[in-house]
mmCIF file of C-alpha atoms in Angstrom:
data_model
loop_
_atom_site.group_PDB
_atom_site.id
_atom_site.type_symbol
_atom_site.label_atom_id
_atom_site.label_comp_id
_atom_site.label_asym_id
_atom_site.label_seq_id
_atom_site.Cartn_x
_atom_site.Cartn_y
_atom_site.Cartn_z
ATOM 1 C CA MET A 1007 -156.781 2.779 237.919
ATOM 2 C CA PRO A 1008 -154.245 4.381 240.286
ATOM 3 C CA ALA A 1009 -155.641 5.391 243.663
ATOM 4 C CA ILE A 1010 -156.039 8.974 244.739
ATOM 5 C CA ASP A 1011 -155.169 10.463 248.115
ATOM 6 C CA VAL A 1012 -152.644 7.753 249.014
ATOM 7 C CA ALA A 1013 -151.336 7.855 252.569
ATOM 8 C CA ASP A 1014 -147.820 6.798 253.485
ATOM 9 C CA GLU A 1015 -147.102 3.745 255.638
ATOM 10 C CA PHE A 1016 -146.924 5.585 258.949
ATOM 11 C CA GLU A 1017 -150.097 7.580 258.431
ATOM 12 C CA THR A 1018 -151.957 4.404 257.524
ATOM 13 C CA ILE A 1019 -150.734 2.749 260.713
ATOM 14 C CA GLN A 1020 -151.365 5.737 262.986
ATOM 15 C CA ARG A 1021 -154.759 6.817 261.686
ATOM 16 C CA LEU A 1022 -156.303 3.520 260.559
ATOM 17 C CA LEU A 1023 -154.659 0.490 262.139
ATOM 18 C CA ALA A 1024 -153.621 1.735 265.589
ATOM 19 C CA PRO A 1025 -157.253 1.998 266.796
ATOM 20 C CA LEU A 1026 -157.608 -1.750 266.109
ATOM 21 C CA ALA A 1027 -154.639 -2.684 268.299
ATOM 22 C CA HIS A 1028 -154.972 -4.363 271.665
ATOM 23 C CA PRO A 1029 -154.258 -1.648 274.261
ATOM 24 C CA GLU A 1030 -151.557 -3.698 276.008
ATOM 25 C CA TRP A 1031 -150.321 -6.482 273.734
ATOM 26 C CA GLY A 1032 -150.271 -4.372 270.562
ATOM 27 C CA ARG A 1033 -148.106 -1.673 272.189
ATOM 28 C CA GLY A 1034 -150.016 0.984 270.266
ATOM 29 C CA LEU A 1035 -148.384 -0.222 267.030
ATOM 30 C CA THR A 1036 -145.509 2.101 267.937
ATOM 31 C CA ASP A 1037 -142.915 -0.664 268.192
ATOM 32 C CA ASP A 1038 -141.470 -3.325 265.898
ATOM 33 C CA VAL A 1039 -142.785 -6.134 268.099
ATOM 34 C CA ALA A 1040 -145.953 -7.286 269.826
ATOM 35 C CA LEU A 1041 -146.284 -8.773 273.302
ATOM 36 C CA VAL A 1042 -147.880 -12.229 273.368
ATOM 37 C CA PRO A 1043 -149.271 -13.057 276.818
ATOM 38 C CA ARG A 1044 -148.956 -16.389 278.565
ATOM 39 C CA ARG A 1045 -151.912 -18.410 279.805
ATOM 40 C CA LYS A 1046 -151.242 -21.026 282.442
ATOM 41 C CA GLY A 1047 -152.273 -24.545 281.493
ATOM 42 C CA HIS A 1048 -152.807 -23.698 277.815
ATOM 43 C CA ASP A 1049 -150.967 -24.135 274.528
ATOM 44 C CA LEU A 1050 -150.575 -21.232 272.116
ATOM 45 C CA VAL A 1051 -151.984 -22.178 268.695
ATOM 46 C CA VAL A 1052 -151.003 -20.240 265.567
ATOM 47 C CA THR A 1053 -152.450 -20.255 262.036
ATOM 48 C CA LYS A 1054 -151.750 -18.141 258.955
ATOM 49 C CA ASP A 1055 -153.606 -17.498 255.697
ATOM 50 C CA ALA A 1056 -152.876 -15.145 252.806
ATOM 51 C CA MET A 1057 -155.119 -13.748 250.091
ATOM 52 C CA VAL A 1058 -153.991 -12.364 246.733
ATOM 53 C CA GLU A 1059 -156.150 -10.278 244.415
ATOM 54 C CA GLY A 1060 -157.121 -12.268 241.334
ATOM 55 C CA VAL A 1061 -156.405 -15.569 243.091
ATOM 56 C CA HIS A 1062 -158.315 -15.558 246.384
ATOM 57 C CA PHE A 1063 -160.564 -12.559 245.823
ATOM 58 C CA LEU A 1064 -161.855 -10.644 242.844
ATOM 59 C CA LEU A 1065 -160.956 -7.130 241.727
ATOM 60 C CA ALA A 1066 -164.640 -6.238 242.163
ATOM 61 C CA ASP A 1067 -164.815 -7.493 245.763
ATOM 62 C CA PRO A 1068 -165.211 -4.584 248.223
ATOM 63 C CA LEU A 1069 -162.145 -4.312 250.440
ATOM 64 C CA ASP A 1070 -164.164 -4.418 253.665
ATOM 65 C CA THR A 1071 -165.388 -7.887 252.699
ATOM 66 C CA VAL A 1072 -161.857 -8.888 251.671
ATOM 67 C CA ALA A 1073 -160.613 -7.957 255.146
ATOM 68 C CA GLN A 1074 -163.444 -9.836 256.796
ATOM 69 C CA LYS A 1075 -162.931 -12.955 254.697
ATOM 70 C CA LEU A 1076 -159.225 -12.888 255.506
ATOM 71 C CA LEU A 1077 -159.886 -12.752 259.245
ATOM 72 C CA ARG A 1078 -162.705 -15.284 259.055
ATOM 73 C CA VAL A 1079 -160.786 -17.959 257.157
ATOM 74 C CA ASN A 1080 -158.157 -17.798 259.895
ATOM 75 C CA LEU A 1081 -160.842 -17.943 262.587
ATOM 76 C CA SER A 1082 -162.268 -20.967 260.791
ATOM 77 C CA ASP A 1083 -158.916 -22.759 261.064
ATOM 78 C CA LEU A 1084 -158.865 -22.244 264.828
ATOM 79 C CA ALA A 1085 -162.536 -23.139 265.285
ATOM 80 C CA ALA A 1086 -161.880 -26.497 263.631
ATOM 81 C CA LYS A 1087 -159.176 -27.159 266.226
ATOM 82 C CA GLY A 1088 -161.437 -26.252 269.142
ATOM 83 C CA VAL A 1089 -159.301 -23.164 269.830
ATOM 84 C CA GLU A 1090 -160.285 -19.832 271.430
ATOM 85 C CA PRO A 1091 -158.780 -16.938 269.370
ATOM 86 C CA PHE A 1092 -157.375 -13.796 270.973
ATOM 87 C CA GLY A 1093 -155.200 -11.763 268.583
ATOM 88 C CA TYR A 1094 -153.559 -11.492 265.185
ATOM 89 C CA LEU A 1095 -150.712 -10.035 263.143
ATOM 90 C CA LEU A 1096 -151.594 -8.366 259.836
ATOM 91 C CA ALA A 1097 -149.573 -7.774 256.668
ATOM 92 C CA CYS A 1098 -150.986 -5.460 253.986
ATOM 93 C CA HIS A 1099 -149.467 -5.292 250.491
ATOM 94 C CA TRP A 1100 -151.293 -2.278 249.060
ATOM 95 C CA SER A 1101 -151.542 -2.118 245.267
ATOM 96 C CA PRO A 1102 -151.762 1.181 243.307
ATOM 97 C CA ARG A 1103 -155.568 1.044 243.493
ATOM 98 C CA CYS A 1104 -155.565 1.068 247.319
ATOM 99 C CA GLY A 1105 -155.909 4.720 248.221
ATOM 100 C CA TRP A 1106 -157.148 6.186 251.484
ATOM 101 C CA PRO A 1107 -160.845 5.348 250.917
ATOM 102 C CA GLU A 1108 -159.988 1.743 250.048
ATOM 103 C CA ARG A 1109 -157.727 1.408 253.091
ATOM 104 C CA LYS A 1110 -160.429 2.877 255.320
ATOM 105 C CA ALA A 1111 -162.922 0.343 253.970
ATOM 106 C CA PHE A 1112 -160.483 -2.510 254.630
ATOM 107 C CA VAL A 1113 -159.908 -1.385 258.208
ATOM 108 C CA GLN A 1114 -163.623 -0.816 258.834
ATOM 109 C CA GLY A 1115 -164.276 -4.428 257.862
ATOM 110 C CA LEU A 1116 -161.644 -5.579 260.337
ATOM 111 C CA ALA A 1117 -163.050 -3.339 263.083
ATOM 112 C CA GLU A 1118 -166.529 -4.811 262.693
ATOM 113 C CA ASP A 1119 -165.260 -8.380 262.849
ATOM 114 C CA GLN A 1120 -162.884 -7.729 265.731
ATOM 115 C CA GLU A 1121 -165.906 -6.747 267.801
ATOM 116 C CA ARG A 1122 -167.997 -9.622 266.467
ATOM 117 C CA PHE A 1123 -165.395 -12.308 267.214
ATOM 118 C CA SER A 1124 -163.597 -10.759 270.213
ATOM 119 C CA VAL A 1125 -160.097 -10.559 268.738
ATOM 120 C CA ALA A 1126 -157.624 -7.684 268.504
ATOM 121 C CA LEU A 1127 -154.765 -6.583 266.280
ATOM 122 C CA LEU A 1128 -151.312 -7.112 267.811
ATOM 123 C CA GLY A 1129 -149.037 -5.777 265.053
ATOM 124 C CA GLY A 1130 -147.777 -6.469 261.551
ATOM 125 C CA ASP A 1131 -146.517 -4.575 258.529
ATOM 126 C CA THR A 1132 -147.736 -2.511 255.582
ATOM 127 C CA VAL A 1133 -145.964 -2.146 252.243
ATOM 128 C CA SER A 1134 -146.751 -0.943 248.737
ATOM 129 C CA THR A 1135 -146.500 -3.180 245.700
ATOM 130 C CA PRO A 1136 -146.821 -2.549 241.936
ATOM 131 C CA GLY A 1137 -148.509 -5.934 241.599
ATOM 132 C CA PRO A 1138 -151.900 -7.117 242.801
ATOM 133 C CA ALA A 1139 -152.987 -6.331 246.348
ATOM 134 C CA ALA A 1140 -152.248 -9.070 248.872
ATOM 135 C CA PHE A 1141 -152.982 -9.475 252.568
ATOM 136 C CA SER A 1142 -152.166 -12.038 255.233
ATOM 137 C CA ILE A 1143 -153.091 -12.678 258.846
ATOM 138 C CA THR A 1144 -151.332 -14.725 261.499
ATOM 139 C CA LEU A 1145 -153.965 -15.562 264.109
ATOM 140 C CA MET A 1146 -153.257 -16.875 267.604
ATOM 141 C CA GLY A 1147 -155.453 -18.619 270.130
ATOM 142 C CA TRP A 1148 -155.525 -20.792 273.229
ATOM 143 C CA THR A 1149 -156.363 -24.425 273.845
ATOM 144 C CA PRO A 1150 -155.993 -26.427 277.080
ATOM 145 C CA LYS A 1151 -152.507 -27.926 277.148
ATOM 146 C CA GLY A 1152 -152.207 -31.074 275.043
ATOM 147 C CA GLU A 1153 -155.848 -31.055 273.932
ATOM 148 C CA ILE A 1154 -155.737 -29.592 270.409
ATOM 149 C CA VAL A 1155 -157.950 -31.476 267.932
ATOM 150 C CA GLY A 1156 -155.824 -32.622 265.002
ATOM 151 C CA ARG A 1157 -156.476 -34.470 261.755
ATOM 152 C CA GLY A 1158 -155.053 -37.770 262.953
ATOM 153 C CA GLY A 1159 -157.449 -39.049 265.612
ATOM 154 C CA ALA A 1160 -160.293 -40.601 263.604
ATOM 155 C CA GLN A 1161 -160.922 -44.330 264.170
ATOM 156 C CA PRO A 1162 -163.113 -46.932 262.461
ATOM 157 C CA GLY A 1163 -166.622 -46.676 263.843
ATOM 158 C CA ASP A 1164 -166.553 -42.883 264.181
ATOM 159 C CA LEU A 1165 -169.276 -40.839 262.500
ATOM 160 C CA VAL A 1166 -168.500 -37.956 260.128
ATOM 161 C CA PHE A 1167 -170.278 -34.632 260.702
ATOM 162 C CA VAL A 1168 -170.245 -31.269 258.969
ATOM 163 C CA THR A 1169 -171.579 -27.936 260.179
ATOM 164 C CA GLY A 1170 -173.750 -25.606 258.117
ATOM 165 C CA MET A 1171 -174.199 -26.006 254.367
ATOM 166 C CA ILE A 1172 -171.857 -27.203 251.651
ATOM 167 C CA GLY A 1173 -171.493 -25.737 248.159
ATOM 168 C CA ASP A 1174 -172.430 -22.092 248.692
ATOM 169 C CA GLY A 1175 -168.824 -20.923 248.486
ATOM 170 C CA TRP A 1176 -168.359 -22.466 245.052
ATOM 171 C CA LEU A 1177 -171.773 -21.256 243.888
ATOM 172 C CA GLY A 1178 -170.993 -17.778 245.231
ATOM 173 C CA LEU A 1179 -167.773 -17.535 243.244
ATOM 174 C CA ARG A 1180 -169.601 -18.588 240.096
ATOM 175 C CA ALA A 1181 -172.355 -16.060 240.784
ATOM 176 C CA ALA A 1182 -169.841 -13.272 241.441
ATOM 177 C CA THR A 1183 -168.138 -13.974 238.109
ATOM 178 C CA ASP A 1184 -171.405 -14.141 236.124
ATOM 179 C CA LEU A 1185 -171.180 -17.897 235.562
ATOM 180 C CA LEU A 1186 -174.373 -18.580 237.486
ATOM 181 C CA ARG A 1187 -177.821 -17.042 237.667
ATOM 182 C CA LEU A 1188 -180.296 -17.713 240.470
ATOM 183 C CA GLU A 1189 -183.325 -15.893 241.820
ATOM 184 C CA PRO A 1190 -181.965 -12.507 243.047
ATOM 185 C CA GLU A 1191 -182.271 -13.187 246.778
ATOM 186 C CA ARG A 1192 -180.526 -16.551 246.463
ATOM 187 C CA GLN A 1193 -177.911 -15.100 244.122
ATOM 188 C CA ALA A 1194 -177.106 -12.474 246.748
ATOM 189 C CA ALA A 1195 -176.970 -15.101 249.521
ATOM 190 C CA VAL A 1196 -174.331 -17.256 247.827
ATOM 191 C CA ILE A 1197 -172.220 -14.229 246.862
ATOM 192 C CA GLU A 1198 -172.380 -13.095 250.490
ATOM 193 C CA HIS A 1199 -171.236 -16.548 251.620
ATOM 194 C CA TYR A 1200 -168.335 -16.467 249.177
ATOM 195 C CA ARG A 1201 -167.258 -13.007 250.286
ATOM 196 C CA ARG A 1202 -167.925 -13.340 254.019
ATOM 197 C CA PRO A 1203 -168.085 -16.966 255.210
ATOM 198 C CA MET A 1204 -169.109 -17.484 258.830
ATOM 199 C CA PRO A 1205 -166.462 -19.195 260.969
ATOM 200 C CA ARG A 1206 -167.899 -21.628 263.509
ATOM 201 C CA THR A 1207 -166.142 -20.096 266.505
ATOM 202 C CA ALA A 1208 -169.140 -20.568 268.795
ATOM 203 C CA PHE A 1209 -169.047 -24.315 268.124
ATOM 204 C CA ALA A 1210 -165.307 -24.614 268.899
ATOM 205 C CA PRO A 1211 -165.862 -25.795 272.505
ATOM 206 C CA ALA A 1212 -168.021 -28.658 271.216
ATOM 207 C CA ILE A 1213 -165.272 -29.609 268.757
ATOM 208 C CA ALA A 1214 -162.745 -29.557 271.593
ATOM 209 C CA ALA A 1215 -164.962 -31.703 273.801
ATOM 210 C CA HIS A 1216 -166.159 -34.327 271.321
ATOM 211 C CA ALA A 1217 -164.284 -34.404 267.989
ATOM 212 C CA THR A 1218 -161.693 -37.115 267.388
ATOM 213 C CA ALA A 1219 -160.364 -35.343 264.271
ATOM 214 C CA ALA A 1220 -161.376 -32.137 262.518
ATOM 215 C CA LEU A 1221 -160.508 -29.487 259.954
ATOM 216 C CA ASP A 1222 -162.323 -26.750 258.100
ATOM 217 C CA VAL A 1223 -163.643 -27.110 254.556
ATOM 218 C CA SER A 1224 -161.533 -24.793 252.419
ATOM 219 C CA ASP A 1225 -160.192 -26.858 249.506
ATOM 220 C CA GLY A 1226 -163.406 -28.874 249.075
ATOM 221 C CA LEU A 1227 -165.244 -31.333 251.324
ATOM 222 C CA VAL A 1228 -163.895 -34.450 249.589
ATOM 223 C CA ALA A 1229 -160.344 -33.100 249.410
ATOM 224 C CA ASP A 1230 -160.319 -32.044 253.051
ATOM 225 C CA LEU A 1231 -161.722 -35.380 254.184
ATOM 226 C CA GLY A 1232 -158.877 -36.922 252.201
ATOM 227 C CA HIS A 1233 -156.417 -35.007 254.394
ATOM 228 C CA LEU A 1234 -158.182 -36.329 257.506
ATOM 229 C CA ALA A 1235 -158.246 -39.904 256.216
ATOM 230 C CA ARG A 1236 -154.563 -39.828 255.334
ATOM 231 C CA GLN A 1237 -153.458 -38.415 258.677
ATOM 232 C CA SER A 1238 -155.674 -40.828 260.625
ATOM 233 C CA GLY A 1239 -154.804 -43.907 258.552
ATOM 234 C CA VAL A 1240 -158.459 -44.716 257.870
ATOM 235 C CA ARG A 1241 -161.045 -44.598 255.105
ATOM 236 C CA VAL A 1242 -163.903 -42.104 255.156
ATOM 237 C CA ASP A 1243 -167.191 -43.129 253.523
ATOM 238 C CA VAL A 1244 -169.353 -40.178 252.469
ATOM 239 C CA ARG A 1245 -173.054 -40.435 251.558
ATOM 240 C CA LEU A 1246 -173.563 -37.804 248.878
ATOM 241 C CA GLU A 1247 -177.351 -37.805 249.266
ATOM 242 C CA THR A 1248 -176.953 -36.427 252.820
ATOM 243 C CA LEU A 1249 -174.992 -33.353 251.699
ATOM 244 C CA PRO A 1250 -176.524 -30.354 253.528
ATOM 245 C CA LEU A 1251 -177.616 -27.688 251.042
ATOM 246 C CA SER A 1252 -178.921 -24.166 251.438
ATOM 247 C CA MET A 1253 -182.096 -23.055 249.688
ATOM 248 C CA ALA A 1254 -179.907 -21.589 246.951
ATOM 249 C CA GLY A 1255 -177.908 -24.803 246.652
ATOM 250 C CA GLN A 1256 -181.061 -26.879 246.424
ATOM 251 C CA ALA A 1257 -182.544 -24.541 243.800
ATOM 252 C CA TRP A 1258 -179.383 -24.867 241.710
ATOM 253 C CA LEU A 1259 -179.376 -28.654 242.135
ATOM 254 C CA ASP A 1260 -183.040 -28.919 241.089
ATOM 255 C CA GLY A 1261 -182.135 -27.398 237.740
ATOM 256 C CA ARG A 1262 -179.376 -29.902 236.917
ATOM 257 C CA ALA A 1263 -179.877 -32.717 234.439
ATOM 258 C CA ASP A 1264 -177.375 -34.927 236.309
ATOM 259 C CA PRO A 1265 -177.981 -34.429 240.045
ATOM 260 C CA ILE A 1266 -175.269 -36.867 241.134
ATOM 261 C CA HIS A 1267 -172.610 -35.003 239.162
ATOM 262 C CA ALA A 1268 -173.996 -31.710 240.475
ATOM 263 C CA LEU A 1269 -173.777 -32.919 244.087
ATOM 264 C CA ALA A 1270 -170.196 -33.984 243.434
ATOM 265 C CA GLN A 1271 -169.417 -30.474 242.181
ATOM 266 C CA LEU A 1272 -170.796 -28.976 245.394
ATOM 267 C CA ALA A 1273 -168.808 -31.466 247.482
ATOM 268 C CA THR A 1274 -165.534 -30.584 245.753
ATOM 269 C CA GLY A 1275 -165.922 -26.850 245.077
ATOM 270 C CA GLY A 1276 -164.426 -25.499 248.306
ATOM 271 C CA ASP A 1277 -164.547 -22.077 249.996
ATOM 272 C CA ASP A 1278 -167.248 -23.246 252.434
ATOM 273 C CA TYR A 1279 -165.310 -22.766 255.695
ATOM 274 C CA GLU A 1280 -167.540 -25.147 257.583
ATOM 275 C CA VAL A 1281 -166.064 -27.650 260.058
ATOM 276 C CA VAL A 1282 -165.961 -31.314 259.061
ATOM 277 C CA PHE A 1283 -165.092 -33.659 261.903
ATOM 278 C CA THR A 1284 -165.335 -37.177 263.255
ATOM 279 C CA ALA A 1285 -166.768 -38.225 266.616
ATOM 280 C CA ARG A 1286 -167.795 -41.327 268.509
ATOM 281 C CA PRO A 1287 -171.437 -42.382 267.968
ATOM 282 C CA GLY A 1288 -172.075 -41.969 271.677
ATOM 283 C CA ASP A 1289 -171.293 -38.248 271.436
ATOM 284 C CA GLU A 1290 -173.864 -37.506 268.720
ATOM 285 C CA SER A 1291 -176.644 -36.451 271.107
ATOM 286 C CA ALA A 1292 -174.403 -33.996 272.948
ATOM 287 C CA LEU A 1293 -173.144 -32.552 269.664
ATOM 288 C CA ARG A 1294 -176.675 -32.077 268.347
ATOM 289 C CA ARG A 1295 -177.767 -30.365 271.554
ATOM 290 C CA GLU A 1296 -174.840 -27.965 271.312
ATOM 291 C CA ALA A 1297 -175.527 -27.273 267.630
ATOM 292 C CA GLU A 1298 -179.182 -26.587 268.379
ATOM 293 C CA ARG A 1299 -178.171 -24.208 271.175
ATOM 294 C CA HIS A 1300 -176.200 -22.182 268.623
ATOM 295 C CA HIS A 1301 -178.888 -22.493 265.909
ATOM 296 C CA LEU A 1302 -176.347 -24.338 263.784
ATOM 297 C CA ARG A 1303 -177.181 -27.035 261.291
ATOM 298 C CA LEU A 1304 -175.238 -30.247 261.961
ATOM 299 C CA THR A 1305 -175.364 -33.173 259.529
ATOM 300 C CA CYS A 1306 -173.994 -36.688 259.731
ATOM 301 C CA ILE A 1307 -172.653 -37.376 256.228
ATOM 302 C CA GLY A 1308 -170.815 -40.660 256.651
ATOM 303 C CA GLU A 1309 -168.660 -42.897 258.771
ATOM 304 C CA VAL A 1310 -165.052 -43.939 259.286
ATOM 305 C CA THR A 1311 -163.990 -47.452 258.298
ATOM 306 C CA ALA A 1312 -160.788 -49.439 257.989
ATOM 307 C CA GLY A 1313 -158.871 -48.714 254.803
ATOM 308 C CA GLU A 1314 -157.611 -45.534 253.177
ATOM 309 C CA GLY A 1315 -158.829 -42.506 251.253
ATOM 310 C CA VAL A 1316 -162.371 -41.255 250.724
ATOM 311 C CA ARG A 1317 -165.167 -43.299 249.177
ATOM 312 C CA VAL A 1318 -168.042 -41.179 247.883
ATOM 313 C CA ARG A 1319 -171.372 -42.945 247.423
ATOM 314 C CA TYR A 1320 -174.872 -42.006 246.323
ATOM 315 C CA LEU A 1321 -177.687 -44.290 247.523
ATOM 316 C CA GLY A 1322 -175.212 -47.118 247.944
ATOM 317 C CA GLU A 1323 -173.454 -46.758 244.589
ATOM 318 C CA ASP A 1324 -169.873 -45.539 244.272
ATOM 319 C CA VAL A 1325 -169.427 -42.110 242.665
ATOM 320 C CA PRO A 1326 -166.070 -41.565 240.903
ATOM 321 C CA ILE A 1327 -164.428 -38.249 241.816
ATOM 322 C CA SER A 1328 -161.750 -37.117 239.384
ATOM 323 C CA ARG A 1329 -160.901 -33.852 241.170
ATOM 324 C CA PRO A 1330 -161.614 -33.885 244.931
ATOM 325 C CA GLY A 1331 -160.987 -30.170 245.385
ATOM 326 C CA TRP A 1332 -158.723 -27.178 244.936
ATOM 327 C CA VAL A 1333 -155.033 -27.985 244.510
ATOM 328 C CA HIS A 1334 -152.531 -25.285 245.495
ATOM 329 C CA SER A 1335 -149.637 -24.742 243.104
#
């Protein structure tokens, strides 16, 4: 349905987006450029994610949650690198359904999360499109010079950890598309996780201090560990029985006839936006103390060995994985 009360590009920027801009670096969104500050002794780290209606979010998803998910998946990328975020560029491709109320909702979602995560808008662009709505963010942050945590530092003998719970993103998508039914409170919890995942920004300093390799879980835990294994030149052994599940995830698992296959589905579903990382065994106590300080669940799910790829096991037996996660076309 076409939107009503559609504002033009400049009114959208002036009335909705300008209040989100950093007072100095964003230049009031009155210019074609933003000013990126320098920070002595630090590297500037940049990440970018895009979301397209019908691919990365549903037509029924409220636009405030779409905006928040977009910002949060970028924050998740930086958290997994141990990076402190500070500002972002935004591109909005408004579809015919995005009238003034929808745009206000989108911006309100951003405003709430800017305050929550201490970031500010620096600039960007808005356009109209006859196709589906699409949005992208380029997020920037700081890390001490030369100390970014990559995917290539894992070594045999390291332990593999993951924050939070795995599987709720995949369950939430299924629940939001009426492919899954749980008890109402748990149904709502997984849909909320799918729509508004929580980036582990508070745990980023611990990642910076202790992780040997890290990335966030977006494509699926097994797939993302495959990226880490390949870049590090090692094999990652995962114990499927240690997979951390929410109450909703456990309730869904309890109803499956084949729990091993069900666990594999949770481990490959994606959209979790937790941090999976490797660390030396001697750093486990410090990591657990830091996780406890932030009331964050931290689970050791495996170890790094010599070899290549990811070996998934359940109680000592190998579990074949035909599709490790989402594959981008």
